Tab-separated table of C-alpha atoms and ligand atoms in Angstrom:
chain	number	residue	atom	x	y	z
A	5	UNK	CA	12.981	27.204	-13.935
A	6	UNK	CA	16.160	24.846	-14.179
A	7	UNK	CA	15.826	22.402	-17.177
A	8	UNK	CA	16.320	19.169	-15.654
A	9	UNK	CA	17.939	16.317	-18.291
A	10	UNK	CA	18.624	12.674	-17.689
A	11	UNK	CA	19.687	10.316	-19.618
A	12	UNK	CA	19.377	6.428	-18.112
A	13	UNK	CA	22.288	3.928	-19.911
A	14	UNK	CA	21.111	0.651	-20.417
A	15	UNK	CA	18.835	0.102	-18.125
A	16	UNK	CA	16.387	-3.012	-18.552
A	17	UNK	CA	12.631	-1.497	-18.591
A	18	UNK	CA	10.105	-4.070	-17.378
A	19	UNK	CA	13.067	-6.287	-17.031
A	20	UNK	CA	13.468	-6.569	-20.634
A	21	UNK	CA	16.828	-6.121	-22.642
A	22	UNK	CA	18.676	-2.947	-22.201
A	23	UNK	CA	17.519	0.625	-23.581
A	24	UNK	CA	18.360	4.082	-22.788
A	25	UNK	CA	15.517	6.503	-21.018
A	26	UNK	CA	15.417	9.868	-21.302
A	27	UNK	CA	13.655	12.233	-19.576
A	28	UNK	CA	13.626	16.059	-20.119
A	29	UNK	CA	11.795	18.273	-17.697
A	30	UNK	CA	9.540	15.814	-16.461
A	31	UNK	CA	8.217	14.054	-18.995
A	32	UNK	CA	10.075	10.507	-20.771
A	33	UNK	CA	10.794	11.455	-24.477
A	34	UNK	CA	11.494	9.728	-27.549
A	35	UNK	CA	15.026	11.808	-27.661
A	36	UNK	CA	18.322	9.095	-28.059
A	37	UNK	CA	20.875	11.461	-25.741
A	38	UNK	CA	19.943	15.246	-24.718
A	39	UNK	CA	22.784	17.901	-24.757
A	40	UNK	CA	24.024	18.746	-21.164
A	41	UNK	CA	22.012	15.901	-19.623
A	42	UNK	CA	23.132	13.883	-16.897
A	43	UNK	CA	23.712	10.300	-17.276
A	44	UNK	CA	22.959	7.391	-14.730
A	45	UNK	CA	25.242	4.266	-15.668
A	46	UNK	CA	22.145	1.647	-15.054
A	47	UNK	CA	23.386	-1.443	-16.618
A	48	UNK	CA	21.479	-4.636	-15.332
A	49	UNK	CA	19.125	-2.506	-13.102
A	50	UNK	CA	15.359	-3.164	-13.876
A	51	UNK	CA	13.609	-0.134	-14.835
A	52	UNK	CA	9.561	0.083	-13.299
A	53	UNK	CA	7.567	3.015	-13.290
A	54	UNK	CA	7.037	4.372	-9.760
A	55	UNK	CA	5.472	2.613	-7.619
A	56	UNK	CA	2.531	3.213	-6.044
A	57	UNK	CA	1.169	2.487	-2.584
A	58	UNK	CA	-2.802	2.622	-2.179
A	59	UNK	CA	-2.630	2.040	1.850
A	60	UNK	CA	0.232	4.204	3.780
A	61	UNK	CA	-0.045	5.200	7.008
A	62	UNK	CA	1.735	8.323	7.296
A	63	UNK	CA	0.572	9.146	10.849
A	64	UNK	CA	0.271	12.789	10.531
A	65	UNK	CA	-1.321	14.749	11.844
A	66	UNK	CA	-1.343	13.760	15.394
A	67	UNK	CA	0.779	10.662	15.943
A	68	UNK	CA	4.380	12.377	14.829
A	69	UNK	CA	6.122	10.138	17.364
A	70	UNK	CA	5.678	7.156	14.883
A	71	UNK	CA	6.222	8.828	11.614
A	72	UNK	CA	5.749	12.404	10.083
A	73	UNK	CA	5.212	13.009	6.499
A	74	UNK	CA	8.680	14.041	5.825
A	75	UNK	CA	9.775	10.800	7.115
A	76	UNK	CA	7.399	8.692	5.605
A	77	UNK	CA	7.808	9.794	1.964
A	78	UNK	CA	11.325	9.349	1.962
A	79	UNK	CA	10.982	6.049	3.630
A	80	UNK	CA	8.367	5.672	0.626
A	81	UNK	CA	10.833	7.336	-2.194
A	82	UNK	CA	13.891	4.686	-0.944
A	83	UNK	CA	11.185	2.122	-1.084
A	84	UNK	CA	10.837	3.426	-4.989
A	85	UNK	CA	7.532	4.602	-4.763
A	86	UNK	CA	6.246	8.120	-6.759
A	87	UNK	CA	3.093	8.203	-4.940
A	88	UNK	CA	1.400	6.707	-1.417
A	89	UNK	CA	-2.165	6.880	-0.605
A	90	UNK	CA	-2.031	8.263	2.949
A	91	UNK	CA	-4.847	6.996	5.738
A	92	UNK	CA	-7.640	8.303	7.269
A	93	UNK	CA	-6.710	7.569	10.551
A	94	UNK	CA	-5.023	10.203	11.902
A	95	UNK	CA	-5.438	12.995	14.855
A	96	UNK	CA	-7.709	14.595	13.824
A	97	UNK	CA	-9.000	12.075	11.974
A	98	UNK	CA	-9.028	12.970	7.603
A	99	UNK	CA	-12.808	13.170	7.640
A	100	UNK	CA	-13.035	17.001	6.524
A	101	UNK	CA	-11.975	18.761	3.470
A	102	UNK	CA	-9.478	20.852	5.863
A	103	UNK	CA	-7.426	18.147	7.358
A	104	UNK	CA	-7.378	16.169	3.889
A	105	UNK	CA	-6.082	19.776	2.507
A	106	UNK	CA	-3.669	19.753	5.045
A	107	UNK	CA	-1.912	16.251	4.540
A	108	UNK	CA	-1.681	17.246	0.352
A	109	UNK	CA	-0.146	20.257	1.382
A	110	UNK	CA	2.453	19.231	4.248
A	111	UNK	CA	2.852	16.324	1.287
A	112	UNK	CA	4.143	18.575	-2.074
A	113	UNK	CA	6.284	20.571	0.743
A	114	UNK	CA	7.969	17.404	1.541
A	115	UNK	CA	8.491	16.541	-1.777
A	116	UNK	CA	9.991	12.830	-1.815
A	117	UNK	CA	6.967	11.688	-3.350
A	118	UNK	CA	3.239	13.081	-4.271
A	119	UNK	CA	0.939	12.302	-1.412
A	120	UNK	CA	-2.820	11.513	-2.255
A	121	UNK	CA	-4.846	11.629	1.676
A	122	UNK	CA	-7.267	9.151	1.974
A	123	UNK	CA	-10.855	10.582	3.276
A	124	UNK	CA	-12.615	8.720	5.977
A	125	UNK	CA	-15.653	7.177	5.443
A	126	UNK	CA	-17.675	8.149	8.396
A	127	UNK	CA	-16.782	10.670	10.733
A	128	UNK	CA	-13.985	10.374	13.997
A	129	UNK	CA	-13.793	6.657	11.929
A	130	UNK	CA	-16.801	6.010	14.243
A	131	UNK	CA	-18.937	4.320	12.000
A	132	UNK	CA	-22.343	6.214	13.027
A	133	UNK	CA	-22.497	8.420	10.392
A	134	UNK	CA	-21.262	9.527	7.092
A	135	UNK	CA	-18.449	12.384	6.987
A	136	UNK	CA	-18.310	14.848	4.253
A	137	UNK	CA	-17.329	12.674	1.436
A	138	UNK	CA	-18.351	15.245	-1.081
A	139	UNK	CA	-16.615	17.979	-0.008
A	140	UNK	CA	-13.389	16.313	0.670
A	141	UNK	CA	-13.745	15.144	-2.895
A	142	UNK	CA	-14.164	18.941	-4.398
A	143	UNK	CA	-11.363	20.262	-2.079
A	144	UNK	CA	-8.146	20.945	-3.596
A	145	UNK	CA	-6.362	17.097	-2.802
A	146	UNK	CA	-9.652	15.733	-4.797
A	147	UNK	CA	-10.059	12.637	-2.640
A	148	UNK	CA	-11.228	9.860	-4.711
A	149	UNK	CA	-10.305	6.933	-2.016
A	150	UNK	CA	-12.709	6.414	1.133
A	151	UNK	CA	-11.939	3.892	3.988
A	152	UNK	CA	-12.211	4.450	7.866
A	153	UNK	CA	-9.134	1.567	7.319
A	154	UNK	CA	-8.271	0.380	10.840
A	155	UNK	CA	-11.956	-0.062	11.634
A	156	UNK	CA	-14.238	-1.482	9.739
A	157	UNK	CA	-17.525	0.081	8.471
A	158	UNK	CA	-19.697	-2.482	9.888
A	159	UNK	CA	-22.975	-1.151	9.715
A	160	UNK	CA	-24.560	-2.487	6.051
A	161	UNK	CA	-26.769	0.754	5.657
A	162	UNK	CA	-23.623	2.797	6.451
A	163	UNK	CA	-21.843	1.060	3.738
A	164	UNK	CA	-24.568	1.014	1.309
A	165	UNK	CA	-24.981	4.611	1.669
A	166	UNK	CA	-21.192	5.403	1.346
A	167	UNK	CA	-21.266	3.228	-1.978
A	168	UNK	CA	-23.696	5.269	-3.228
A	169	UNK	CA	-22.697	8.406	-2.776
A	170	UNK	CA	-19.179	8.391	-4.265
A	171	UNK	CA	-20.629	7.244	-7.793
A	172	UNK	CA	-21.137	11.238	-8.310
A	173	UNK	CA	-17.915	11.572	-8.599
A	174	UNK	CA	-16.148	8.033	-9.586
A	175	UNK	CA	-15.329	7.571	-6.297
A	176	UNK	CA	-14.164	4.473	-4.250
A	177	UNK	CA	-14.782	2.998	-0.520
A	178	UNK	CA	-11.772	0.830	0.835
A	179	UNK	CA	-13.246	-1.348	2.977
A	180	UNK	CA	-11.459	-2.764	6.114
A	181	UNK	CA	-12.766	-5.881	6.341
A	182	UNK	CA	-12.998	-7.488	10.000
A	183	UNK	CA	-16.666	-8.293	11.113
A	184	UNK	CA	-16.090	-6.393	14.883
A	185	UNK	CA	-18.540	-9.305	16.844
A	186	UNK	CA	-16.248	-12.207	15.623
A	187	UNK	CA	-13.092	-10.530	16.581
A	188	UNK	CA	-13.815	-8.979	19.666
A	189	UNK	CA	-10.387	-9.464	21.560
A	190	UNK	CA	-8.883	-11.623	18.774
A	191	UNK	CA	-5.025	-11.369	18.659
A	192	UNK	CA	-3.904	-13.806	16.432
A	193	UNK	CA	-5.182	-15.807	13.549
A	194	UNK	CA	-7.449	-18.860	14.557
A	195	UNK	CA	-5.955	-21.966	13.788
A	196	UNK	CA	-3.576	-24.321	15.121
A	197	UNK	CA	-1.029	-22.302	16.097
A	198	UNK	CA	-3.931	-19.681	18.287
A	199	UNK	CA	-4.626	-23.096	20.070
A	200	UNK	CA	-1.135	-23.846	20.937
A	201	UNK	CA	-0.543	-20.388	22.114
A	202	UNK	CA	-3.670	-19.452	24.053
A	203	UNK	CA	-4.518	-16.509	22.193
A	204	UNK	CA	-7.574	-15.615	20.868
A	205	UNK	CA	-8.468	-16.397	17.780
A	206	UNK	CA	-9.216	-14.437	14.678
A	207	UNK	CA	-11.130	-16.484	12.271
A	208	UNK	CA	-11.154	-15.973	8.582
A	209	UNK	CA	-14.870	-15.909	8.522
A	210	UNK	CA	-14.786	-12.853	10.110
A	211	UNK	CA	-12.877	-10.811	6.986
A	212	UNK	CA	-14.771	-13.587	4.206
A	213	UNK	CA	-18.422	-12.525	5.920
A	214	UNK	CA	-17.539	-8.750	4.988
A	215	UNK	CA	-16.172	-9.062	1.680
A	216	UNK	CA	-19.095	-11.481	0.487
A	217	UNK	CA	-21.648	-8.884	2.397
A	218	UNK	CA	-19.698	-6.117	0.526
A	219	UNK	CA	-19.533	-7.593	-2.896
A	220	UNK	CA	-23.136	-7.913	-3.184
A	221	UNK	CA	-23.605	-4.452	-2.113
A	222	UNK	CA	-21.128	-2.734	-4.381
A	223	UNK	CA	-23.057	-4.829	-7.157
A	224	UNK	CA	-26.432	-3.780	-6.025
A	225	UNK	CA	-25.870	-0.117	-6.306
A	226	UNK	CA	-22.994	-0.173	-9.079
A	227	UNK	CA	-20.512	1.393	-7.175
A	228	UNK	CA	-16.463	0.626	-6.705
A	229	UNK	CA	-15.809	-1.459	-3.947
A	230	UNK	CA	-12.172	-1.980	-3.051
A	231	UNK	CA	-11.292	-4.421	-0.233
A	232	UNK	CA	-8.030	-3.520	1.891
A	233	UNK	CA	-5.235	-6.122	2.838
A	234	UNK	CA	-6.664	-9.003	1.555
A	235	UNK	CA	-5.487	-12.213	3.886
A	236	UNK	CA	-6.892	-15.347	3.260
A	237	UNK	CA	-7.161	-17.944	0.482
A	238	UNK	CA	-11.513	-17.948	1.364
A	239	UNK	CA	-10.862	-14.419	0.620
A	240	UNK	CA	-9.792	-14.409	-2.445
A	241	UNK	CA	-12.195	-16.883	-3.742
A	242	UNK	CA	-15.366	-14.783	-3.002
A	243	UNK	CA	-12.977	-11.547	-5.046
A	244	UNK	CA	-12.368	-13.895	-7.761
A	245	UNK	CA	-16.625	-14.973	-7.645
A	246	UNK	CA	-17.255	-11.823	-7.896
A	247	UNK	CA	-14.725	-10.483	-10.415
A	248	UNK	CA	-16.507	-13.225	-12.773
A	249	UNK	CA	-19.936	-11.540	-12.710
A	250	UNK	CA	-18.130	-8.266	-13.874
A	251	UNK	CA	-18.485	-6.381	-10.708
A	252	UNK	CA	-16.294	-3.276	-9.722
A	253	UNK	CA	-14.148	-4.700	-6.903
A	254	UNK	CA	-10.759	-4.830	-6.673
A	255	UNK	CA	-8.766	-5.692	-3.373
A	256	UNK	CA	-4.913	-5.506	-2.420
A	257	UNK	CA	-2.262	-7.994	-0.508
A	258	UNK	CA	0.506	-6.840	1.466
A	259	UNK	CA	3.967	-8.060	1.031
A	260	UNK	CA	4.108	-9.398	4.714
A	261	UNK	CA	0.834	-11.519	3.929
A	262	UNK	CA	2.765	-12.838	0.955
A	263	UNK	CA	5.834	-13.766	2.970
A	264	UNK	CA	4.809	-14.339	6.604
A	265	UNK	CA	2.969	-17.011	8.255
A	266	UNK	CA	1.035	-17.138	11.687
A	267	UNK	CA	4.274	-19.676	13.200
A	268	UNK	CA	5.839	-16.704	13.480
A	269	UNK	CA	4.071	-15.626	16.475
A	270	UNK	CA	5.242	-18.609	18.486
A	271	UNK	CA	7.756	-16.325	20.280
A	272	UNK	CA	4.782	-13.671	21.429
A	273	UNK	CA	7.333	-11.112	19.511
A	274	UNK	CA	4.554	-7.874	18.736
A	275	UNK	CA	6.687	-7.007	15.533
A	276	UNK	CA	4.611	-10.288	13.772
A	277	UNK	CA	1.409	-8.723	15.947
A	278	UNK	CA	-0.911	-6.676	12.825
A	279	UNK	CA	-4.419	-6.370	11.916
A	280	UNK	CA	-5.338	-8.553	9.213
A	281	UNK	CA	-3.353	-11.082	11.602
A	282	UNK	CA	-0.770	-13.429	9.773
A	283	UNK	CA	-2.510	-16.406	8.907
A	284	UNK	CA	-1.635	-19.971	7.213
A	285	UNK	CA	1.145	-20.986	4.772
A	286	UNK	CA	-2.136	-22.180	2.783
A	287	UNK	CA	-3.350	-18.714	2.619
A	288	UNK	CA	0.023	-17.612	1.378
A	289	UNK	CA	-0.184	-19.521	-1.288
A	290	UNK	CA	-4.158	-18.595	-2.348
A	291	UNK	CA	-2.663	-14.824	-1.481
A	292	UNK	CA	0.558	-14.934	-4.055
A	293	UNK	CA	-2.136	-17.317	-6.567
A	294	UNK	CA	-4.717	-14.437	-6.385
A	295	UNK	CA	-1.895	-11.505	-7.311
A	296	UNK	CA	-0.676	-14.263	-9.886
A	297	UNK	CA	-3.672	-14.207	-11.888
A	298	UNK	CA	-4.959	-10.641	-11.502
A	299	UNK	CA	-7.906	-11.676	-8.628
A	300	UNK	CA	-6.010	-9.444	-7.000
A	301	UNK	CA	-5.367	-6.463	-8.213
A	302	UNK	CA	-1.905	-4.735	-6.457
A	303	UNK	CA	0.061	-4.756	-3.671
A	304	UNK	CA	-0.014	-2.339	-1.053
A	305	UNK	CA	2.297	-1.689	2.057
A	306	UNK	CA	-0.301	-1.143	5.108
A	307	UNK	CA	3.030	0.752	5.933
A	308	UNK	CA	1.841	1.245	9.661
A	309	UNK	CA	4.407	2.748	11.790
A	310	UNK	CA	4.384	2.778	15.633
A	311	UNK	CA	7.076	3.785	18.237
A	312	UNK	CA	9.176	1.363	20.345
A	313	UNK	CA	7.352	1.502	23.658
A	314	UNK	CA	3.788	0.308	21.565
A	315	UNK	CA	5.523	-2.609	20.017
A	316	UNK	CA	8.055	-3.617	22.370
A	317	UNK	CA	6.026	-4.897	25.046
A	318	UNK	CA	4.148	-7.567	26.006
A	319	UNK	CA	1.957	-8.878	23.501
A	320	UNK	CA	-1.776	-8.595	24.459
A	321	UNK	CA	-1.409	-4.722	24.476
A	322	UNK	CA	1.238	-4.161	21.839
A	323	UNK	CA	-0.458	-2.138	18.826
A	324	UNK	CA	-1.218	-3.647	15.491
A	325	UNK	CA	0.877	-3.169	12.444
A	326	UNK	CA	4.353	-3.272	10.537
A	327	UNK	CA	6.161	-0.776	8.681
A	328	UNK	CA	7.244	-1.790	5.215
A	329	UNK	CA	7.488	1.126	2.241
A	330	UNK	CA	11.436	0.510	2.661
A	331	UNK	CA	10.932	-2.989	1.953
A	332	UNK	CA	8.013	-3.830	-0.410
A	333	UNK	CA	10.047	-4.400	-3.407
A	334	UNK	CA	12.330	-6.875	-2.107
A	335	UNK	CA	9.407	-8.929	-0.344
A	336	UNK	CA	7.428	-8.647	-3.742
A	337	UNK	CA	11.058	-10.222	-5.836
A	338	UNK	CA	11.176	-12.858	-2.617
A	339	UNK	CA	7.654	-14.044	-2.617
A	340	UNK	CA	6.647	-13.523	-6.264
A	341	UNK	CA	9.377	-12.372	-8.558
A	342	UNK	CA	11.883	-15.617	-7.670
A	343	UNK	CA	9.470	-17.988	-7.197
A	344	UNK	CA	8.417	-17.861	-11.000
A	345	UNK	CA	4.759	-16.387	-10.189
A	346	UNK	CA	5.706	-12.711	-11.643
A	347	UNK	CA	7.482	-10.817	-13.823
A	348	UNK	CA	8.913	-7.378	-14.048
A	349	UNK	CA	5.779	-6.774	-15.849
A	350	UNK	CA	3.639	-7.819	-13.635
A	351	UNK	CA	5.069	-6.413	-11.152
A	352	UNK	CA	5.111	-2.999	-12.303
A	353	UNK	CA	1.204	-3.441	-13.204
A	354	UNK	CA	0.544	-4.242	-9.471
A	355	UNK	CA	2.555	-1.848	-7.938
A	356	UNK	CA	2.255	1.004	-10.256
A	357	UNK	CA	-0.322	0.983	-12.897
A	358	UNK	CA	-3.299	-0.801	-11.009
A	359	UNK	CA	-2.920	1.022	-7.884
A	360	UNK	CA	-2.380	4.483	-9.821
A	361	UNK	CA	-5.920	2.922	-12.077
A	362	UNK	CA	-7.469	2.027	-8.396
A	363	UNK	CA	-6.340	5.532	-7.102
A	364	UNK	CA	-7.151	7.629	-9.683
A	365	UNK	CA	-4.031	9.458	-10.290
A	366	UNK	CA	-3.302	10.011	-13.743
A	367	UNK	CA	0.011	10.710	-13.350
A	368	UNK	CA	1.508	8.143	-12.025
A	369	UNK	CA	1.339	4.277	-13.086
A	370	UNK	CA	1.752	5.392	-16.356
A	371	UNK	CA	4.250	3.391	-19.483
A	372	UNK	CA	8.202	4.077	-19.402
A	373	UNK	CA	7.154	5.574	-22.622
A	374	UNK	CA	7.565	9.052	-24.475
A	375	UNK	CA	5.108	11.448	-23.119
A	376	UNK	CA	4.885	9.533	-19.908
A	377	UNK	CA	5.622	11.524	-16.741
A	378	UNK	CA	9.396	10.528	-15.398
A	379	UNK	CA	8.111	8.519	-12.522
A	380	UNK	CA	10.459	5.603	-12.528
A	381	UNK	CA	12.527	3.151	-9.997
A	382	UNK	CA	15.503	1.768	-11.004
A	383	UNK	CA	16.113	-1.576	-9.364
A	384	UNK	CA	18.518	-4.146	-8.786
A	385	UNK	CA	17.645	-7.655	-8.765
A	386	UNK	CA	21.026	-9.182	-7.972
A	387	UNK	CA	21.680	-7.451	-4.820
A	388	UNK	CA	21.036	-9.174	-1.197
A	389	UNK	CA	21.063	-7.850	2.253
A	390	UNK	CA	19.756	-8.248	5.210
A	391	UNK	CA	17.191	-5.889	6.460
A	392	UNK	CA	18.392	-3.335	8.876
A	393	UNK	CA	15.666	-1.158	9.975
A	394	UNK	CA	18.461	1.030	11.928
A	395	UNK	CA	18.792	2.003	8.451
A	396	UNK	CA	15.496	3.127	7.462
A	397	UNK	CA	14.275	6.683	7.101
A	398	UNK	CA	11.098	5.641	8.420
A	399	UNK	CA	10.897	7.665	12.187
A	400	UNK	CA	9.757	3.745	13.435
A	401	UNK	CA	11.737	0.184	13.915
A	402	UNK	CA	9.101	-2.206	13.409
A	403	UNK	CA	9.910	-4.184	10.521
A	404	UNK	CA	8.926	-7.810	10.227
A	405	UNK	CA	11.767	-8.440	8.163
A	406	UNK	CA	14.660	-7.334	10.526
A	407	UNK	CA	17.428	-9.767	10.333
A	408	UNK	CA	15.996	-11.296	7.107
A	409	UNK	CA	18.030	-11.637	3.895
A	410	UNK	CA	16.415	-10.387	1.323
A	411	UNK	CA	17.290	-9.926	-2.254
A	412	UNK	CA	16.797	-6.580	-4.550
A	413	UNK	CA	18.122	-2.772	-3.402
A	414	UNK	CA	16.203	0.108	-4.981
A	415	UNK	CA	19.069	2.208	-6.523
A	416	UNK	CA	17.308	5.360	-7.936
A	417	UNK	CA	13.355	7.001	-7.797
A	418	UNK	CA	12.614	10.235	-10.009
A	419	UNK	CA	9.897	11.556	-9.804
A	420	UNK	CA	8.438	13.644	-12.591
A	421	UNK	CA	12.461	13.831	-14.073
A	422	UNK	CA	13.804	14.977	-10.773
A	423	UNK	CA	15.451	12.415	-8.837
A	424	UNK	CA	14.373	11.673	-5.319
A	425	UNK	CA	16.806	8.970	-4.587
A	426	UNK	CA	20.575	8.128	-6.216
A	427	UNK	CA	23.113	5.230	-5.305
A	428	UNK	CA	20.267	3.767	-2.621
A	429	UNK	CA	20.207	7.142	-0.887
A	430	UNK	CA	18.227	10.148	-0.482
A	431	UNK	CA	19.182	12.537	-3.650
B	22	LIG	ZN1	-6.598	-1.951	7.662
């Protein structure tokens, strides 16, 4: 086996003043220079550890039009993430220990960043009855993260059940929440702007209801309860109630609920069309409050690819969701970073070590310290560009943020010492 020896000059870790990193065969040590290693002039770039996605959609097996693993984890690795969590909702759907096998597998094969499948919480996402949570668990990708995500497990004794059962093994259900009854056709948020347009409405009960309903359940059997995509400032007051009576929940925002705002759907374009639905500039503001002061816990992508002729079309039957590994960062530095809300240290606790803590990998989200794994982004603040998705790896187009100028370019990913991205490119 190659020894692989990097030295990083002057980056800033954390965004802090400039030190040197340097990693030999995987690991960060405590080593000032190595002898033969290779050096990466990073003066001014911000040093994070990888980042880590809790809610990818990678789309395979079965929907390889929109995105293929290959594709996806480099889109992910040029987005600087180390590891994504990749969704249930494929075809077949990840509801047996086989398919969830599968997706680790075609995952360390691609190699652009360590894949950790998601296990669906009921089987065919159908919410009738419970899929084999324990098995998927004991197979050999040791799925920790449950969630029929895209549907919502609606059924209380379902989810009470599900809750349950994953305490054997320190498991945790990801909970879609979107009460089905009270947005049955609902294409938009409800508001002002769903009134103006004459599209149906998608009230914020309908998320609040579950979460609340969820909550108390994850408290009454003392299980983990993480709640997907949160998008609403009601939201993340019942997360924050909760939180207070020292209950395991945690939830997630994604960069396009931090940035985006329901207005945008004024021109019936389905690239703002996504499920949570954009909602109110008051919600943005409860949304980036929440991350602020650790109600909510990280930020993750709900990366959700889909090819031209689903999104290009008219709106009513365009399909639901963005793509956004490639720009996560940059939204994050827009929303959060530059607005005085985060730091680089926060930062890298939301997108790294929570998510990797959430997760349960152990070997990612981890210190830029010696005897850390090498799983770090370097990062440059100062850049700006506008977002070109005819540039991203990602198989699909359908960024939110096309046209936008945004600041930050990720410059280099390693992951465990090897690196997976240099200059902004694919290593
Ligand atoms: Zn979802």
């Amino acid at each position: 086996m190659t020894m692989t020896k990097w030295v990083i000059r002057g980056a800033r870790p954390l965004g802090a003043g400039p030190a040197d990193i340097t990693m030999t065969d995987g690991t960060i040590t405590a080593a000032a220079s190595e002898p033969g290693a290779q050096v990466l002039d990073a003066a001014g770039l911000v040093a994070l550890p990888g980042l880590v996605d809790l809610h990818t959609h990678l789309s395979e097996p079965g929907r390889e039009a929109a995105e293929t693993i290959e594709t996806g984890t480099l889109a992910a690795a040029l987005g600087g993430f180390t590891a994504v969590h990749a969704m249930a909702n494929t075809d077949p759907v990840a509801d047996t220990a086989g398919v969830t096998e599968q997706i680790w597998r075609l995952g360390r094969a691609a190699g652009h960043c360590d894949v950790q499948p998601v296990g669906a919480v009921t089987v065919g996402l159908v919410g009738s009855r419970l899929a084999e949570l324990g098995a998927m668990a004991e197979s050999a990708a040791r799925v920790r993260v449950f969630s029929d995500d895209g549907r919502c497990v609606s059924d209380a004794v379902l989810m009470r059940r599900a809750l349950e059962y994953v305490k054997a093994f320190d498991g945790v259900i990801a909970q879609h929440a979107q009460e089905p009854r009270l947005t049955e056709g609902a294409q938009m948020n409800e508001g002002v702007a769903s009134g103006r347009l004459g599209l149906v409405g998608w009230p914020a009960v309908a998320e609040e209801a579950i979460i609340a309903r969820d909550c108390l359940l994850a408290a009454h059997v003392g299980s983990a309860l993480h709640i997907c995509h949160v998008s609403t400032a009601g939201s993340v007051e019942i997360i924050r109630w909760a939180k207070s009576k020292g209950w395991r929940v945690t939830a997630e925002v994604t960069p396009h609920h931090l940035l985006l705002t329901d207005d945008l759907v004024a021109g019936y374009d389905p690239v703002y069309k996504v499920n949570p639905p954009l909602r109110t500039a008051a919600d943005v503001a409860g949304l980036r409050e929440g991350l602020a002061d650790g109600t909510i816990d990280c930020v993750a992508t709900d990366h959700a690819p889909h090819p031209v002729e689903d999104k290009e079309t008219e709106w009513a039957v365009a399909a639901f969701g963005m793509t956004g590994l490639e720009t996560a960062l940059r939204v994050v530095q827009e929303a959060v970073v530059d607005t005085g809300l985060l730091d680089w240290a926060q930062v890298a606790d939301r997108m790294s070590a929570r998510p990797a803590a959430i997760g349960r990998l152990s070997g990612h989200g981890q210190p830029l310290a010696p005897g850390s794994p090498a799983n770090l982004v370097l990062y440059d603040p100062q850049a700006r560009s506008a977002v070109d998705p005819a540039t991203h790896a990602s198989r699909s187009r359908n960024s939110p943020f096309a046209g936008l100028t945004l600041p930050g370019q990720v410059v280099a990913t390693f992951l465990r010492g090897r690196p997976t991205v240099l200059d902004g490119k694919p290593a």
